[in-house]
GROMACS .gro file of C-alpha atoms in nm:
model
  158
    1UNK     CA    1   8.387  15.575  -3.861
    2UNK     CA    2   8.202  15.290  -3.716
    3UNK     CA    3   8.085  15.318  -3.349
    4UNK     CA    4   8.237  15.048  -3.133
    5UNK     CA    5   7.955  15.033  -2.920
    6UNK     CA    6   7.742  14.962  -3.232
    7UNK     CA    7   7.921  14.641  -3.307
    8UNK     CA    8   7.737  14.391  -3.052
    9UNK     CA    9   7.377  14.309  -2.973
   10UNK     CA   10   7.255  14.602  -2.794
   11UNK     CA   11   7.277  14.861  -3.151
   12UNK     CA   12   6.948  14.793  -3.240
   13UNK     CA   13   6.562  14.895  -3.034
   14UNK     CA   14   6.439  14.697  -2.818
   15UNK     CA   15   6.092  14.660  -3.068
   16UNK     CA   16   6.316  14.487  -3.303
   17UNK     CA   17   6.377  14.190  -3.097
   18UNK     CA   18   6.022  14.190  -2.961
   19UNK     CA   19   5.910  14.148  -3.321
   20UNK     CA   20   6.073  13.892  -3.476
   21UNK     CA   21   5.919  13.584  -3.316
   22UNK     CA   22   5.600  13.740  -3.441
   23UNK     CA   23   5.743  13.765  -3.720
   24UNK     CA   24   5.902  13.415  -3.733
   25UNK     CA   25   5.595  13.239  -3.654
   26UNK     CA   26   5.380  13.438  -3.938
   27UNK     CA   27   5.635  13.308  -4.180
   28UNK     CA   28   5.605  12.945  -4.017
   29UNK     CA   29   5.291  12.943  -4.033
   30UNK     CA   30   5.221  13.051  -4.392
   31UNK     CA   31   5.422  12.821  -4.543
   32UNK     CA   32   5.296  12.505  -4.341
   33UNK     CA   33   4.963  12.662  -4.511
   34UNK     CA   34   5.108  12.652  -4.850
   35UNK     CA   35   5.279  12.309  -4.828
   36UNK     CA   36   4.960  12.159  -4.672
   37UNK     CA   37   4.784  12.331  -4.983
   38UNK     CA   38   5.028  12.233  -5.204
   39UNK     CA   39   5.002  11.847  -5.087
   40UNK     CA   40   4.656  11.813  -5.073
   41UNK     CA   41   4.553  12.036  -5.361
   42UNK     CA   42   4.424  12.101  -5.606
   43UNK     CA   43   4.256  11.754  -5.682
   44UNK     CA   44   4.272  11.739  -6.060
   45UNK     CA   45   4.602  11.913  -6.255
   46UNK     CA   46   4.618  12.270  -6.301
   47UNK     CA   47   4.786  12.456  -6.593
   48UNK     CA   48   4.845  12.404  -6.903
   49UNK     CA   49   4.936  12.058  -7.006
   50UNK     CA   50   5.261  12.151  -7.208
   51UNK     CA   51   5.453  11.864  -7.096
   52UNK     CA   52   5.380  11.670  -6.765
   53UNK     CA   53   5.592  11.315  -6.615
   54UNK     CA   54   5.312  11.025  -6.544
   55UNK     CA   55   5.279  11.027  -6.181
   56UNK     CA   56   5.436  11.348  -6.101
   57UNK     CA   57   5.238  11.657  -5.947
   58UNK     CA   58   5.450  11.916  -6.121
   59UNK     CA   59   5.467  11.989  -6.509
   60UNK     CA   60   5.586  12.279  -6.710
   61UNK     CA   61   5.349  12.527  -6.620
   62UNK     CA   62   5.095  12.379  -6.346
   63UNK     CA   63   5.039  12.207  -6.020
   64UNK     CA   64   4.832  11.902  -5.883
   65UNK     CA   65   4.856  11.810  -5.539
   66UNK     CA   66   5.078  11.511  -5.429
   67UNK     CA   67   4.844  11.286  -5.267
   68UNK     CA   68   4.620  11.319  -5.531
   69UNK     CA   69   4.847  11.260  -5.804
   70UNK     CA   70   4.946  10.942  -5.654
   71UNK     CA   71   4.640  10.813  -5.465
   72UNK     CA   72   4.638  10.532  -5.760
   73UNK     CA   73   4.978  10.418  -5.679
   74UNK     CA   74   4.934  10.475  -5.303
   75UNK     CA   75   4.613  10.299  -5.299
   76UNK     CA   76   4.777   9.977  -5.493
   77UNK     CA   77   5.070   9.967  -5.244
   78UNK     CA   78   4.827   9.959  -4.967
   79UNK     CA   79   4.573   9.723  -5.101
   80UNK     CA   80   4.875   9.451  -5.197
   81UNK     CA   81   5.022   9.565  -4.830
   82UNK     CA   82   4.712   9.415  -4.664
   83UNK     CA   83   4.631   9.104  -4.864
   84UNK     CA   84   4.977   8.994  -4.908
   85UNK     CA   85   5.142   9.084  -4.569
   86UNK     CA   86   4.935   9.216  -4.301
   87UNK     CA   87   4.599   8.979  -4.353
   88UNK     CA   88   4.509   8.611  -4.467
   89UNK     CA   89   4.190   8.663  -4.636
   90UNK     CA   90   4.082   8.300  -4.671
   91UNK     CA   91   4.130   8.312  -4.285
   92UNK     CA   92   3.946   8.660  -4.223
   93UNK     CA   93   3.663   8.525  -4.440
   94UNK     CA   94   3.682   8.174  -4.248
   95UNK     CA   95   3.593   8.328  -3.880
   96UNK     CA   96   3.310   8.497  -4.063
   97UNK     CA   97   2.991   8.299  -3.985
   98UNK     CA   98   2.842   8.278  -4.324
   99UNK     CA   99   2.458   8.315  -4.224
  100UNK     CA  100   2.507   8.640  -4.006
  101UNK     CA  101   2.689   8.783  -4.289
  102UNK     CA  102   2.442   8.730  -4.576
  103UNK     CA  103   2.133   8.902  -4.307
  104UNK     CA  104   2.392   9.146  -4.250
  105UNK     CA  105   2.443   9.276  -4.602
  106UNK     CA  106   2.061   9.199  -4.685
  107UNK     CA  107   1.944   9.576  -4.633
  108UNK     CA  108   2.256   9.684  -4.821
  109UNK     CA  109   2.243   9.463  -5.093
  110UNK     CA  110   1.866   9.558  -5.211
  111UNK     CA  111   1.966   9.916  -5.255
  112UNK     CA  112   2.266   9.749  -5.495
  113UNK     CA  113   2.058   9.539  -5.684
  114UNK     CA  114   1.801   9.791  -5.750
  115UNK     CA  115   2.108   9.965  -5.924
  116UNK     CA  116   2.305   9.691  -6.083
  117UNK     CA  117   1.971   9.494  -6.224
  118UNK     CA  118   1.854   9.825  -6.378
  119UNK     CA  119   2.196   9.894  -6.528
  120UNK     CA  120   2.260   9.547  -6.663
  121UNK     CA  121   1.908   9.507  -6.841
  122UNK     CA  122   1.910   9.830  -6.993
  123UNK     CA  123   2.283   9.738  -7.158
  124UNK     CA  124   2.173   9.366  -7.245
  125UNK     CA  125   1.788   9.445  -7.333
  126UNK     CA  126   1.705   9.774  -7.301
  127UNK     CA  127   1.374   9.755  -7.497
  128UNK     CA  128   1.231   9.452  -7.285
  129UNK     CA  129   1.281   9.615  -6.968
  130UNK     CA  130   1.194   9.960  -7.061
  131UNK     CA  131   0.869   9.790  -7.186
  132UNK     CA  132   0.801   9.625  -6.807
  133UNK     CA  133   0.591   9.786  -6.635
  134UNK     CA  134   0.684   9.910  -6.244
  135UNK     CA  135   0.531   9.628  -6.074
  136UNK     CA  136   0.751   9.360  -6.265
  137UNK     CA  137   1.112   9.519  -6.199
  138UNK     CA  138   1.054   9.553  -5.856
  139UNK     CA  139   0.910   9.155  -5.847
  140UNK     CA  140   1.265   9.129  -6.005
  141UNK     CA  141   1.424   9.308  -5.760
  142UNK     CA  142   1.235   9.124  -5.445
  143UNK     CA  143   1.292   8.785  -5.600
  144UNK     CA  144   1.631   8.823  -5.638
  145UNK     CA  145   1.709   9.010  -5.276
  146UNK     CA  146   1.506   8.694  -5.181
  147UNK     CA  147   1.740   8.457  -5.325
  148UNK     CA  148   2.112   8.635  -5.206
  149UNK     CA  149   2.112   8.509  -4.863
  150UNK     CA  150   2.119   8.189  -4.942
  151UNK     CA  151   2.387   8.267  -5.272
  152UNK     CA  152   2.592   8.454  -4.963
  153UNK     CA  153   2.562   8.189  -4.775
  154UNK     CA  154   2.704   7.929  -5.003
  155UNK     CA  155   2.993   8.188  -5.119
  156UNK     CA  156   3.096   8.216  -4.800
  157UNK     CA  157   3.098   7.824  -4.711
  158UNK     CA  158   3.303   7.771  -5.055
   0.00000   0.00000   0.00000
């Protein structure tokens, strides 16, 4: 026989109630961890690569996180977003006053060319430039920093 006093609210201890927004919120908050896990992780696929759907964070056996799998997409949206829509970028580059931006990127730009004149000799002429001694790349360098403010300059005008 079944107790009729049993039947309502008051049949189980007190503890019991007590416990389960504890409980509750444990469970809330673990899987608010695993989704923010799950979203933002891991960066590059994991599992076997059985059979996996371009662009899709999931595959047969394996997980990559959903931002990450489609930061290229995201990234293209948001890029086409702001050049098409949002800015004019013949008018953001017109309030730009084109001699305060070439001084501005000067400091920047002689770290870059450091870089991009060392990569692009040593893929058109490697043997001629490993040849030069110190002194001469870095005259390279100098002269050519010395020359991009006035480049800048005219990019900017045009």
């Amino acid at each position: 026989m079944v107790d009729a006093q049993c039947l309502g609210v008051g049949c189980y201890p007190w503890w019991s109630y007590t416990i389960m927004p504890f409980i509750a919120g444990i469970v809330g908050y673990l899987t608010n961890v695993v989704a923010l896990e799950m979203t933002f992780g891991p960066l590059e696929y994991w599992g076997i690569k059985l059979f996996r759907l371009p662009n899709e964070p999931w595959g047969i056996i394996g997980w990559q996180g959903i931002i990450p799998t489609k930061a290229r997409k995201m990234a293209s949206i948001c890029f086409d977003l702001m050049t098409t829509r949002l800015f004019n970028i013949k008018e953001v580059f017109s309030q730009l006053d084109p001699a305060r931006f070439a001084a501005e990127m000067e400091d920047g730009l002689l770290l870059v060319l450091d870089k991009v004149i060392t990569e692009m000799a040593m893929e058109y002429m490697p043997k001629v430039w490993s040849s030069l001694p110190e002194d001469v790349k870095t005259d390279v360098v100098i002269t050519t920093d010395s020359e991009t403010e006035v480049f800048l300059t005219q990019f900017m005008r045009d």
